Amino acid sequence: MEINFTSFSDFDPDTTVLEVARVEDVAFDKTPLIPAIVQDVNTGRVLTLAYMNREALAMTLALKQTVFWSRSRQELWHKGATSGNFQDVVGIYLDCDSDALLLLVQPHGPACHTGAYTCFHKKIKQS
Amino acid sequence: MEINFTSFSDFDPDTTVLEVARVEDVAFDKTPLIPAIVQDVNTGRVLTLAYMNREALAMTLALKQTVFWSRSRQELWHKGATSGNFQDVVGIYLDCDSDALLLLVQPHGPACHTGAYTCFHKKIKQS
């Protein structure tokens, strides 16, 4: 699938950062599987919602590429390990309640297992 | 808090839409609380991760403004009803597994209960 939309080079998520958090601040004790939003740093498009446990986030930080917890396979999942579609992590943000993550990434290929650029490729019909 | 970053007027999420889905396609039977990513249609910034049950999504479609299920208060939560910071819904997208939603919104004010523009205002320090 060819994607041909304008990238927005002025995208700087750090303009809204109010504080620096540590990995230990993420609320894994309360929520063992934290939802992680993956956003393309070039286009601003949301690519995927996946989940991270403590180990997945630690591996993400170590590899500087996204690693999730696959709920269907019940195992760690280094995105791109089989497809080559790695996602290099540019920045990791935590929300006010410390129970959701936002990852800005540089993708090496499609995010979706269907081959689509983004997993959010279905539009809900509004009447 | 003053936000002064460039908006990206070329943002058109419909360029990656591959199919049209119906409300009935959302996997509430499997996942009663579906995570809903809220994204500012003007800036592309991710504002909030919240949750919707079937009724919250129905109300969102009816009002054309975001309505979530508050897990802490265990009640429907029409965003902005008390603060005035409504979020007008521009488009609703469903992911490949039909268990995550992406809402493009026109916000009337800050998304975060802290008064911050986005809930994702904490940056995780990467070594």
Tab-separated table of C-alpha atoms in Angstrom:
chain	number	residue	atom	x	y	z
A	1	MET	CA	0.000	0.000	0.000
A	2	GLU	CA	1.407	3.333	-1.020
A	3	ILE	CA	1.195	6.105	1.524
A	4	ASN	CA	1.605	9.566	0.155
A	5	PHE	CA	0.610	12.107	2.728
A	6	THR	CA	2.523	15.096	3.893
A	7	SER	CA	4.774	14.549	6.838
A	8	PHE	CA	4.808	17.231	9.471
A	9	SER	CA	8.354	18.099	10.252
A	10	ASP	CA	7.405	20.507	13.016
A	11	PHE	CA	6.158	17.714	15.230
A	12	ASP	CA	7.957	18.022	18.534
A	13	PRO	CA	6.172	16.170	21.326
A	14	ASP	CA	8.572	17.583	23.880
A	15	THR	CA	6.857	20.983	23.714
A	16	THR	CA	4.133	19.668	26.020
A	17	VAL	CA	6.380	17.854	28.484
A	18	LEU	CA	5.880	19.151	32.017
A	19	GLU	CA	7.949	16.682	33.979
A	20	VAL	CA	10.473	13.891	33.606
A	21	ALA	CA	9.390	10.454	34.779
A	22	ARG	CA	11.361	7.330	35.561
A	23	VAL	CA	10.582	3.787	34.481
A	24	GLU	CA	9.747	3.034	38.129
A	25	ASP	CA	6.914	5.581	37.930
A	26	VAL	CA	4.930	3.450	35.466
A	27	ALA	CA	2.054	1.841	37.386
A	28	PHE	CA	2.824	-1.816	36.623
A	29	ASP	CA	1.987	-2.754	40.212
A	30	LYS	CA	-1.592	-1.577	39.695
A	31	THR	CA	-1.848	-2.468	35.996
A	32	PRO	CA	0.498	-5.286	34.928
A	33	LEU	CA	-0.356	-4.752	31.247
A	34	ILE	CA	-0.118	-1.077	30.335
A	35	PRO	CA	-1.597	0.058	27.002
A	36	ALA	CA	1.060	1.556	24.733
A	37	ILE	CA	0.088	3.870	21.887
A	38	VAL	CA	2.539	3.816	18.981
A	39	GLN	CA	2.719	7.005	16.904
A	40	ASP	CA	4.784	7.663	13.758
A	41	VAL	CA	7.106	10.581	14.514
A	42	ASN	CA	7.194	11.578	10.832
A	43	THR	CA	3.505	11.702	10.071
A	44	GLY	CA	1.863	11.957	13.472
A	45	ARG	CA	-0.326	9.008	12.579
A	46	VAL	CA	-1.300	6.584	15.296
A	47	LEU	CA	-0.119	3.148	14.188
A	48	THR	CA	-1.010	0.617	16.868
A	49	LEU	CA	-2.302	0.103	20.363
A	50	ALA	CA	-0.351	-2.680	22.036
A	51	TYR	CA	0.473	-3.666	25.613
A	52	MET	CA	3.631	-3.672	27.696
A	53	ASN	CA	4.493	-5.384	30.919
A	54	ARG	CA	7.477	-4.330	32.995
A	55	GLU	CA	9.858	-6.576	31.051
A	56	ALA	CA	8.620	-5.361	27.646
A	57	LEU	CA	9.268	-1.749	28.627
A	58	ALA	CA	12.713	-2.640	29.965
A	59	MET	CA	13.556	-4.378	26.689
A	60	THR	CA	12.163	-1.443	24.705
A	61	LEU	CA	14.480	0.880	26.578
A	62	ALA	CA	17.452	-1.442	26.133
A	63	LEU	CA	16.941	-2.114	22.417
A	64	LYS	CA	15.550	1.340	21.567
A	65	GLN	CA	12.937	-0.552	19.532
A	66	THR	CA	9.386	-1.471	20.495
A	67	VAL	CA	8.876	-4.688	22.460
A	68	PHE	CA	5.360	-5.588	23.562
A	69	TRP	CA	3.598	-8.315	25.479
A	70	SER	CA	1.494	-10.355	23.084
A	71	ARG	CA	-1.765	-11.162	24.848
A	72	SER	CA	-2.725	-13.763	22.230
A	73	ARG	CA	0.606	-15.612	22.292
A	74	GLN	CA	1.374	-14.833	25.953
A	75	GLU	CA	4.980	-13.950	25.200
A	76	LEU	CA	7.283	-11.012	24.644
A	77	TRP	CA	7.078	-9.710	21.115
A	78	HIS	CA	9.909	-7.720	19.574
A	79	LYS	CA	8.059	-5.926	16.812
A	80	GLY	CA	9.795	-6.591	13.494
A	81	ALA	CA	11.762	-9.629	14.673
A	82	THR	CA	10.080	-11.799	12.040
A	83	SER	CA	8.827	-9.163	9.555
A	84	GLY	CA	11.767	-6.781	9.629
A	85	ASN	CA	9.328	-3.962	10.357
A	86	PHE	CA	11.111	-2.727	13.455
A	87	GLN	CA	10.048	0.487	15.160
A	88	ASP	CA	12.917	2.631	16.433
A	89	VAL	CA	11.852	4.461	19.562
A	90	VAL	CA	12.372	8.219	19.533
A	91	GLY	CA	10.559	9.148	22.737
A	92	ILE	CA	8.428	7.581	25.472
A	93	TYR	CA	5.728	9.544	27.289
A	94	LEU	CA	3.618	8.643	30.309
A	95	ASP	CA	0.152	9.931	31.077
A	96	CYS	CA	-1.102	11.760	34.158
A	97	ASP	CA	-2.268	8.542	35.860
A	98	SER	CA	0.957	6.712	34.929
A	99	ASP	CA	-1.062	3.859	33.426
A	100	ALA	CA	-0.782	4.556	29.694
A	101	LEU	CA	2.264	5.002	27.460
A	102	LEU	CA	2.802	6.900	24.223
A	103	LEU	CA	5.756	5.895	22.052
A	104	LEU	CA	7.006	8.042	19.203
A	105	VAL	CA	8.668	5.793	16.672
A	106	GLN	CA	10.465	5.742	13.377
A	107	PRO	CA	8.896	2.742	11.631
A	108	HIS	CA	10.859	0.531	9.230
A	109	GLY	CA	7.713	-0.723	7.518
A	110	PRO	CA	3.985	-1.305	7.961
A	111	ALA	CA	2.721	-1.458	11.547
A	112	CYS	CA	-0.165	-3.853	10.937
A	113	HIS	CA	0.085	-7.611	10.558
A	114	THR	CA	-2.207	-7.211	7.526
A	115	GLY	CA	0.507	-5.200	5.788
A	116	ALA	CA	-1.384	-1.941	6.255
A	117	TYR	CA	0.544	1.164	7.268
A	118	THR	CA	-1.563	1.563	10.425
A	119	CYS	CA	-3.665	-0.881	12.416
A	120	PHE	CA	-6.395	1.790	12.537
A	121	HIS	CA	-7.463	1.360	8.929
A	122	LYS	CA	-11.182	0.819	9.529
A	123	LYS	CA	-13.413	3.887	9.750
A	124	ILE	CA	-16.618	3.669	11.729
A	125	LYS	CA	-19.571	4.899	9.790
A	126	GLN	CA	-21.265	7.785	11.612
A	127	SER	CA	-24.834	8.515	10.703
B	1	MET	CA	-0.387	26.633	29.762
B	2	GLU	CA	0.313	28.184	26.428
B	3	ILE	CA	0.684	25.848	23.488
B	4	ASN	CA	2.394	27.315	20.508
B	5	PHE	CA	3.300	24.601	18.079
B	6	THR	CA	2.606	24.430	14.411
B	7	SER	CA	-0.595	22.717	13.425
B	8	PHE	CA	-0.482	20.398	10.476
B	9	SER	CA	-3.306	21.224	8.177
B	10	ASP	CA	-2.553	18.361	5.827
B	11	PHE	CA	-3.596	15.799	8.384
B	12	ASP	CA	-6.204	13.596	6.764
B	13	PRO	CA	-6.602	10.272	8.570
B	14	ASP	CA	-8.940	9.013	5.876
B	15	THR	CA	-6.023	8.479	3.492
B	16	THR	CA	-5.227	5.201	5.271
B	17	VAL	CA	-8.796	3.909	5.556
B	18	LEU	CA	-9.153	0.522	3.859
B	19	GLU	CA	-12.678	-0.397	4.923
B	20	VAL	CA	-15.792	0.978	6.553
B	21	ALA	CA	-16.839	-0.609	9.839
B	22	ARG	CA	-20.085	-0.521	11.767
B	23	VAL	CA	-20.557	0.067	15.476
B	24	GLU	CA	-21.599	-3.590	15.738
B	25	ASP	CA	-18.105	-4.588	14.587
B	26	VAL	CA	-16.460	-3.249	17.758
B	27	ALA	CA	-15.536	-6.247	19.933
B	28	PHE	CA	-17.439	-5.279	23.087
B	29	ASP	CA	-18.530	-8.902	23.543
B	30	LYS	CA	-14.911	-9.961	23.961
B	31	THR	CA	-13.658	-6.734	25.586
B	32	PRO	CA	-16.392	-4.809	27.439
B	33	LEU	CA	-14.060	-1.837	28.004
B	34	ILE	CA	-12.325	-0.861	24.790
B	35	PRO	CA	-9.352	1.534	24.973
B	36	ALA	CA	-10.018	4.748	23.057
B	37	ILE	CA	-7.134	6.932	21.910
B	38	VAL	CA	-8.054	10.606	21.584
B	39	GLN	CA	-6.036	12.613	19.049
B	40	ASP	CA	-6.235	16.347	18.292
B	41	VAL	CA	-7.174	16.715	14.616
B	42	ASN	CA	-5.418	20.076	14.412
B	43	THR	CA	-2.056	19.198	15.855
B	44	GLY	CA	-1.904	15.416	15.591
B	45	ARG	CA	-1.016	15.232	19.259
B	46	VAL	CA	-2.318	12.332	21.279
B	47	LEU	CA	-4.325	13.785	24.156
B	48	THR	CA	-5.719	10.942	26.244
B	49	LEU	CA	-6.216	7.227	26.517
B	50	ALA	CA	-9.659	6.519	27.952
B	51	TYR	CA	-12.108	3.623	27.815
B	52	MET	CA	-15.491	3.108	26.219
B	53	ASN	CA	-18.157	0.529	26.811
B	54	ARG	CA	-20.934	-0.044	24.304
B	55	GLU	CA	-23.114	2.703	25.784
B	56	ALA	CA	-20.284	5.255	25.845
B	57	LEU	CA	-19.625	4.705	22.150
B	58	ALA	CA	-23.341	4.965	21.365
B	59	MET	CA	-23.529	8.262	23.265
B	60	THR	CA	-20.371	9.505	21.534
B	61	LEU	CA	-21.983	8.838	18.175
B	62	ALA	CA	-25.253	10.481	19.229
B	63	LEU	CA	-23.704	13.606	20.766
B	64	LYS	CA	-20.754	13.822	18.344
B	65	GLN	CA	-18.651	14.516	21.446
B	66	THR	CA	-16.502	12.108	23.447
B	67	VAL	CA	-18.229	10.071	26.159
B	68	PHE	CA	-16.152	7.541	28.101
B	69	TRP	CA	-16.623	5.005	30.859
B	70	SER	CA	-14.860	6.238	33.967
B	71	ARG	CA	-13.215	3.232	35.600
B	72	SER	CA	-12.533	5.148	38.827
B	73	ARG	CA	-16.073	6.489	39.215
B	74	GLN	CA	-17.755	3.535	37.481
B	75	GLU	CA	-20.048	5.773	35.468
B	76	LEU	CA	-20.463	7.298	32.034
B	77	TRP	CA	-18.399	10.431	31.638
B	78	HIS	CA	-19.266	13.055	29.051
B	79	LYS	CA	-15.916	14.784	28.701
B	80	GLY	CA	-16.397	18.526	29.292
B	81	ALA	CA	-19.750	18.248	31.053
B	82	THR	CA	-18.290	19.855	34.173
B	83	SER	CA	-15.182	21.597	32.772
B	84	GLY	CA	-16.583	22.850	29.484
B	85	ASN	CA	-13.659	21.196	27.717
B	86	PHE	CA	-15.768	19.177	25.313
B	87	GLN	CA	-14.168	17.234	22.480
B	88	ASP	CA	-16.071	17.356	19.196
B	89	VAL	CA	-15.624	14.104	17.321
B	90	VAL	CA	-14.412	14.415	13.732
B	91	GLY	CA	-13.767	10.747	12.956
B	92	ILE	CA	-13.733	7.346	14.652
B	93	TYR	CA	-11.361	4.573	13.556
B	94	LEU	CA	-11.191	0.932	14.580
B	95	ASP	CA	-8.085	-1.235	14.590
B	96	CYS	CA	-7.452	-4.534	12.810
B	97	ASP	CA	-8.527	-6.612	15.825
B	98	SER	CA	-11.602	-4.427	16.435
B	99	ASP	CA	-10.606	-3.979	20.066
B	100	ALA	CA	-9.112	-0.476	20.065
B	101	LEU	CA	-10.563	2.860	18.947
B	102	LEU	CA	-8.946	6.045	17.669
B	103	LEU	CA	-10.980	9.243	17.880
B	104	LEU	CA	-9.982	12.382	16.019
B	105	VAL	CA	-11.325	15.355	17.915
B	106	GLN	CA	-11.565	19.099	17.918
B	107	PRO	CA	-10.898	19.952	21.580
B	108	HIS	CA	-12.553	22.920	23.304
B	109	GLY	CA	-9.864	23.104	25.976
B	110	PRO	CA	-7.230	21.082	27.830
B	111	ALA	CA	-7.633	17.316	27.753
B	112	CYS	CA	-6.071	16.593	31.131
B	113	HIS	CA	-7.755	16.964	34.510
B	114	THR	CA	-4.552	18.727	35.623
B	115	GLY	CA	-5.239	21.498	33.126
B	116	ALA	CA	-2.469	20.332	30.794
B	117	TYR	CA	-3.090	20.286	27.056
B	118	THR	CA	-2.411	16.537	26.874
B	119	CYS	CA	-2.480	13.800	29.484
B	120	PHE	CA	0.848	12.544	28.100
B	121	HIS	CA	2.904	15.351	29.617
B	122	LYS	CA	5.489	13.192	31.389
B	123	LYS	CA	8.547	12.087	29.440
B	124	ILE	CA	10.332	8.919	30.455
B	125	LYS	CA	14.027	9.430	30.865
B	126	GLN	CA	15.939	7.102	28.558
B	127	SER	CA	19.544	6.390	29.465
